[in-house]
Coordinates of C-alpha atoms and ligand atoms in Angstrom, one line a residue:
M1 CA 144.6 112.3 109.6
S2 CA 142.3 109.3 110.2
T3 CA 142.8 105.7 109.5
L4 CA 140.1 103.5 108.1
K5 CA 139.8 101.7 111.4
Q6 CA 139.2 105.0 113.2
V7 CA 136.6 106.2 110.7
V8 CA 134.7 102.9 111.0
N9 CA 134.9 102.9 114.8
E10 CA 133.6 106.4 115.1
A11 CA 130.7 105.7 112.7
A12 CA 129.9 102.5 114.6
V13 CA 129.8 104.4 118.0
R14 CA 127.5 107.0 116.5
L15 CA 125.1 104.3 115.1
R16 CA 125.2 102.4 118.4
M17 CA 124.3 105.5 120.4
A18 CA 121.4 106.1 118.0
G19 CA 120.1 102.6 118.7
V20 CA 120.8 101.2 115.3
E21 CA 120.8 97.4 115.2
G22 CA 124.1 95.9 113.9
P23 CA 126.0 99.3 114.1
R24 CA 129.5 97.9 113.2
R25 CA 128.1 96.1 110.1
D26 CA 126.4 99.2 108.9
A27 CA 129.4 101.4 109.6
E28 CA 131.6 99.0 107.6
L29 CA 129.0 98.9 104.7
I30 CA 128.9 102.7 104.7
A31 CA 132.7 103.1 104.6
G32 CA 132.8 100.4 101.9
H33 CA 130.2 102.2 99.9
V34 CA 132.2 105.5 100.0
L35 CA 135.6 103.9 99.4
G36 CA 134.5 101.3 96.9
L37 CA 135.7 98.4 99.1
D38 CA 134.0 95.2 100.3
R39 CA 133.7 94.4 104.0
A40 CA 136.7 92.1 104.0
Q41 CA 138.8 94.9 102.5
I42 CA 137.5 97.4 105.0
I43 CA 138.8 95.1 107.8
A44 CA 142.1 94.1 106.1
R45 CA 143.0 97.8 105.2
G46 CA 142.2 99.2 108.7
D47 CA 145.5 101.1 108.8
D48 CA 145.1 102.9 105.5
V49 CA 144.8 106.7 105.8
V50 CA 141.4 108.0 104.6
A51 CA 141.2 111.2 102.5
V52 CA 139.5 114.1 104.3
A53 CA 136.7 114.3 101.7
D54 CA 136.0 110.6 102.2
V55 CA 135.9 110.9 106.0
A56 CA 133.3 113.7 105.6
R57 CA 131.3 111.5 103.2
V58 CA 131.3 108.6 105.7
E59 CA 130.3 111.0 108.5
A60 CA 127.4 112.4 106.5
L61 CA 126.0 109.0 105.6
A62 CA 126.5 107.8 109.2
A63 CA 124.5 110.8 110.3
E64 CA 121.7 109.8 107.9
R65 CA 121.8 106.2 109.2
A66 CA 121.8 107.5 112.8
A67 CA 118.6 109.3 111.9
R68 CA 117.4 105.8 110.9
R69 CA 117.4 106.1 107.1
P70 CA 117.3 102.4 105.9
M71 CA 120.6 101.0 104.7
A72 CA 119.1 100.1 101.3
Q73 CA 118.3 103.8 100.7
I74 CA 121.8 104.9 101.9
L75 CA 123.5 102.4 99.6
G76 CA 120.8 102.9 96.9
R77 CA 120.5 99.2 96.3
R78 CA 119.3 95.8 97.7
E79 CA 119.7 92.3 96.5
F80 CA 116.5 90.2 96.0
W81 CA 116.3 86.7 94.5
S82 CA 120.1 87.1 94.0
L83 CA 119.5 90.0 91.6
P84 CA 120.6 93.6 92.2
F85 CA 117.9 96.3 92.5
K86 CA 118.1 100.1 92.8
V87 CA 116.2 101.4 95.8
T88 CA 115.1 105.0 96.4
A89 CA 112.8 106.8 98.9
A90 CA 110.0 106.2 96.5
T91 CA 110.2 102.4 96.6
L92 CA 109.7 99.8 99.3
D93 CA 113.0 98.1 100.2
P94 CA 112.5 94.5 98.9
R95 CA 112.1 92.1 101.9
P96 CA 113.4 88.6 102.2
D97 CA 109.8 87.5 103.1
T98 CA 108.8 88.5 99.6
E99 CA 111.0 85.8 98.2
T100 CA 108.4 83.4 99.6
L101 CA 105.9 84.8 97.2
V102 CA 108.2 84.3 94.3
D103 CA 109.1 80.8 95.4
A104 CA 105.5 79.8 96.0
T105 CA 104.3 81.2 92.7
L106 CA 107.1 79.3 90.8
G107 CA 106.1 76.2 92.7
V108 CA 102.5 76.4 91.3
I109 CA 103.7 77.4 87.8
G110 CA 105.9 74.2 87.8
L111 CA 106.9 73.2 84.3
G112 CA 104.7 75.9 82.9
R113 CA 107.7 78.1 83.4
W114 CA 108.9 77.2 79.9
K115 CA 105.6 78.5 78.4
P116 CA 105.1 82.0 77.0
L117 CA 103.2 83.0 80.2
R118 CA 101.8 86.5 80.6
L119 CA 102.7 87.9 84.1
L120 CA 101.1 90.8 86.0
D121 CA 102.7 92.3 89.1
L122 CA 100.4 94.8 90.8
G123 CA 102.2 97.4 93.0
T124 CA 105.6 96.5 91.5
G125 CA 107.7 99.0 93.5
T126 CA 111.4 98.3 92.5
G127 CA 110.0 95.6 90.1
C128 CA 111.7 92.9 92.2
I129 CA 108.9 90.3 92.0
L130 CA 108.3 90.8 88.3
A131 CA 112.1 90.6 87.5
A132 CA 112.6 87.5 89.7
L133 CA 109.7 85.7 87.9
L134 CA 110.9 86.7 84.5
S135 CA 114.4 85.6 85.4
E136 CA 113.0 82.1 86.1
C137 CA 110.5 82.0 83.3
P138 CA 112.5 82.6 80.2
A139 CA 109.6 82.6 77.7
A140 CA 107.4 84.8 79.8
T141 CA 106.5 88.5 79.3
G142 CA 105.1 90.7 82.0
I143 CA 103.6 94.0 83.1
G144 CA 104.4 95.7 86.4
V145 CA 101.9 98.4 87.6
D146 CA 102.5 101.0 90.3
A147 CA 100.4 104.0 91.3
S148 CA 103.6 105.9 92.1
P149 CA 105.3 107.4 89.0
E150 CA 108.6 107.6 90.9
A151 CA 108.5 104.0 91.9
A152 CA 107.5 103.0 88.3
A153 CA 110.5 104.9 87.0
V154 CA 112.8 103.0 89.3
A155 CA 111.2 99.7 88.3
S156 CA 111.7 100.5 84.6
E157 CA 115.4 101.2 85.4
N158 CA 115.8 98.0 87.3
I159 CA 114.1 95.9 84.6
A160 CA 116.3 97.5 81.9
A161 CA 119.5 97.1 84.0
L162 CA 118.7 93.4 84.4
G163 CA 118.4 92.9 80.7
L164 CA 114.7 92.1 80.9
G165 CA 113.4 95.2 79.1
A166 CA 112.4 93.3 76.0
R167 CA 110.0 91.1 78.0
A168 CA 108.5 93.6 80.5
E169 CA 106.6 96.8 80.6
I170 CA 106.1 99.1 83.6
R171 CA 103.0 101.2 83.8
V172 CA 101.7 103.8 86.2
G173 CA 98.2 102.9 87.2
D174 CA 95.7 102.1 89.9
W175 CA 95.8 98.3 90.3
C176 CA 93.9 96.6 87.5
A177 CA 92.4 99.7 86.0
G178 CA 92.9 100.1 82.2
L179 CA 94.6 96.8 81.7
A180 CA 93.7 95.0 78.5
G181 CA 94.1 91.3 77.7
T182 CA 94.5 88.5 80.1
F183 CA 97.2 87.2 82.4
D184 CA 98.3 83.7 83.3
V185 CA 100.0 84.7 86.6
I186 CA 98.9 87.7 88.7
V187 CA 101.0 88.5 91.7
S188 CA 101.0 91.3 94.3
N189 CA 102.6 92.3 97.5
P190 CA 100.2 95.2 98.1
P191 CA 100.3 97.7 101.1
Y192 CA 98.8 95.7 103.9
I193 CA 99.6 97.2 107.3
P194 CA 96.5 98.1 109.2
E195 CA 96.3 101.9 109.8
A196 CA 96.4 101.5 113.6
Q197 CA 99.8 99.6 113.4
V198 CA 101.7 102.2 111.4
A199 CA 102.7 104.1 114.5
R200 CA 104.3 101.0 115.9
L201 CA 106.6 100.3 112.9
A202 CA 110.4 100.7 113.2
P203 CA 111.6 104.2 112.5
E204 CA 113.4 103.0 109.3
V205 CA 110.0 101.9 107.9
R206 CA 107.7 104.5 109.4
L207 CA 109.8 107.6 108.7
F208 CA 111.5 106.7 105.4
E209 CA 109.5 104.2 103.4
P210 CA 106.6 105.5 101.2
R211 CA 103.4 105.4 103.2
M212 CA 101.4 104.3 100.1
A213 CA 103.7 101.2 100.0
L214 CA 103.0 100.3 103.6
T215 CA 99.3 100.8 104.3
P216 CA 96.0 101.1 102.4
G217 CA 94.5 102.5 105.6
G218 CA 91.7 100.9 107.6
D219 CA 92.0 97.2 108.4
G220 CA 94.9 96.7 105.9
L221 CA 92.8 94.6 103.5
G222 CA 91.6 97.3 101.2
A223 CA 94.2 96.7 98.5
Y224 CA 93.3 92.9 98.3
R225 CA 89.6 93.8 98.0
A226 CA 90.3 96.4 95.2
I227 CA 92.6 94.0 93.3
L228 CA 90.2 91.0 93.5
K229 CA 87.4 93.3 92.3
G230 CA 89.5 94.2 89.3
L231 CA 90.5 90.6 88.3
H232 CA 87.4 89.8 86.4
G233 CA 88.2 89.9 82.7
I234 CA 92.0 90.1 83.1
A235 CA 92.6 86.7 84.8
A236 CA 93.0 84.0 82.1
P237 CA 91.2 80.7 82.6
G238 CA 93.3 78.8 85.1
A239 CA 95.3 81.9 86.0
I240 CA 97.4 81.7 89.2
V241 CA 96.7 84.6 91.6
A242 CA 99.2 85.0 94.4
F243 CA 99.4 87.5 97.2
E244 CA 101.9 88.3 100.0
V245 CA 99.9 88.9 103.2
G246 CA 100.8 90.4 106.6
Q247 CA 101.0 88.4 109.7
G248 CA 97.5 87.2 110.7
Q249 CA 95.9 88.2 107.4
A250 CA 96.1 84.9 105.5
D251 CA 92.7 83.5 106.5
D252 CA 90.9 86.8 105.8
V253 CA 92.6 87.1 102.4
A254 CA 91.9 83.4 101.6
A255 CA 88.2 84.1 102.4
L256 CA 88.2 87.1 100.1
M257 CA 89.8 85.1 97.3
S258 CA 87.3 82.2 97.7
A259 CA 84.4 84.7 97.7
T260 CA 85.7 86.1 94.4
G261 CA 85.4 82.6 92.9
L262 CA 89.0 81.6 93.0
T263 CA 89.6 77.9 93.7
A264 CA 92.3 75.8 95.2
V265 CA 93.1 78.6 97.7
T266 CA 96.1 77.6 99.7
Q267 CA 98.6 79.3 102.1
R268 CA 102.4 79.2 102.2
H269 CA 104.6 80.0 105.2
D270 CA 107.8 82.1 105.3
L271 CA 111.0 81.0 106.9
A272 CA 109.8 82.3 110.3
G273 CA 106.7 80.0 110.0
I274 CA 104.3 82.8 109.4
A275 CA 101.5 82.3 106.8
R276 CA 102.9 84.8 104.2
V277 CA 101.5 83.9 100.9
V278 CA 97.9 83.0 99.7
L279 CA 97.5 81.5 96.3
G280 CA 94.4 80.7 94.3
Q281 CA 93.4 79.8 90.8
Q282 CA 90.8 81.3 88.4
G283 CA 88.3 78.7 87.2
G284 CA 88.9 77.2 83.7
Ligands
SAM301 C1 104.3 96.7 99.7 S1 104.9 97.7 98.3 C2 105.5 96.3 97.3 C3 106.6 96.7 96.3 C4 107.3 95.6 95.6 N1 106.3 94.8 94.9 C5 108.0 94.7 96.6 O1 107.4 93.6 96.9 O2 109.0 95.0 97.2 C6 103.3 98.1 97.5 C7 103.4 98.9 96.2 O3 102.1 99.1 95.8 C8 102.0 100.4 95.2 N2 100.6 100.9 95.3 C9 99.9 101.4 96.3 N3 98.7 101.7 95.9 C10 98.6 101.3 94.6 C11 97.5 101.3 93.7 N4 96.3 101.8 94.0 N5 97.7 100.9 92.4 C12 99.0 100.4 92.1 N6 100.0 100.3 93.0 C13 99.8 100.8 94.2 C14 103.0 101.2 96.1 O4 103.4 102.4 95.5 C15 104.1 100.2 96.4 O5 105.1 100.3 95.4

């Protein structure tokens, strides 16, 4: 017979020994996930006896976490822009850094957010960027594209669960290929990690997140080049183009954008002071 406190302590010890950062927090979240309790309840109800089947379930998930499966995949969800998103092994776990892209894009859209804008999110993953923008731009419609059919299915589910299905469409595709019409706002957080850096990523990322979400290979800039090449014809006059970039890539991406003919190319920093977003505008 185990109490909740004992179950959490054992899981936390296991995670600490595996080198997981924040082992107690993760152990509490895992126990809360299994038992349907929040973290405050987990602490307050430490003397409750836990059913044998639930102890086994906590142990199984703790073993997965000890093998460094990301918490978002274990819990199956992640909050982004204060909205809930389903996350699977086929999708990138939405990062707080990416909220900088949403914030910067909304800043440039300004009062245009009330207009019937057409949004395009390339490499949509969970659909988090598209959903966040649609939630802030009530008259907008949008398309999210991903080359992974599994990720696109998750994005469709998220968009529907958030009640945005009538204003968004998710497609499986290769960046801009096959898109018809023009878009007023084109955003992307593409795979950008240089090939040589993949081996140095944290195990949670390297072993469990989809490789095609992490790196385009080579110098890490291939996806930007491919997207910029495809913009001709689908960027409306005056369209805003906004990219998330990796640390140290902002100047290179800004140069690629200027070379494509985009104007007013500017950079935005994330909360850590890293140039994280590059924005530009299609000529009128
Ligand atoms: C860094 S993840 C970003 C996911 C999501 N937008 C986010 O910010 O959390 C990049 C996404 O691009 C997708 N992707 C990779 N190559 C692609 C391609 N050629 N065309 C469309 N999407 C692609 C991946 O499947 C992945 O979902």
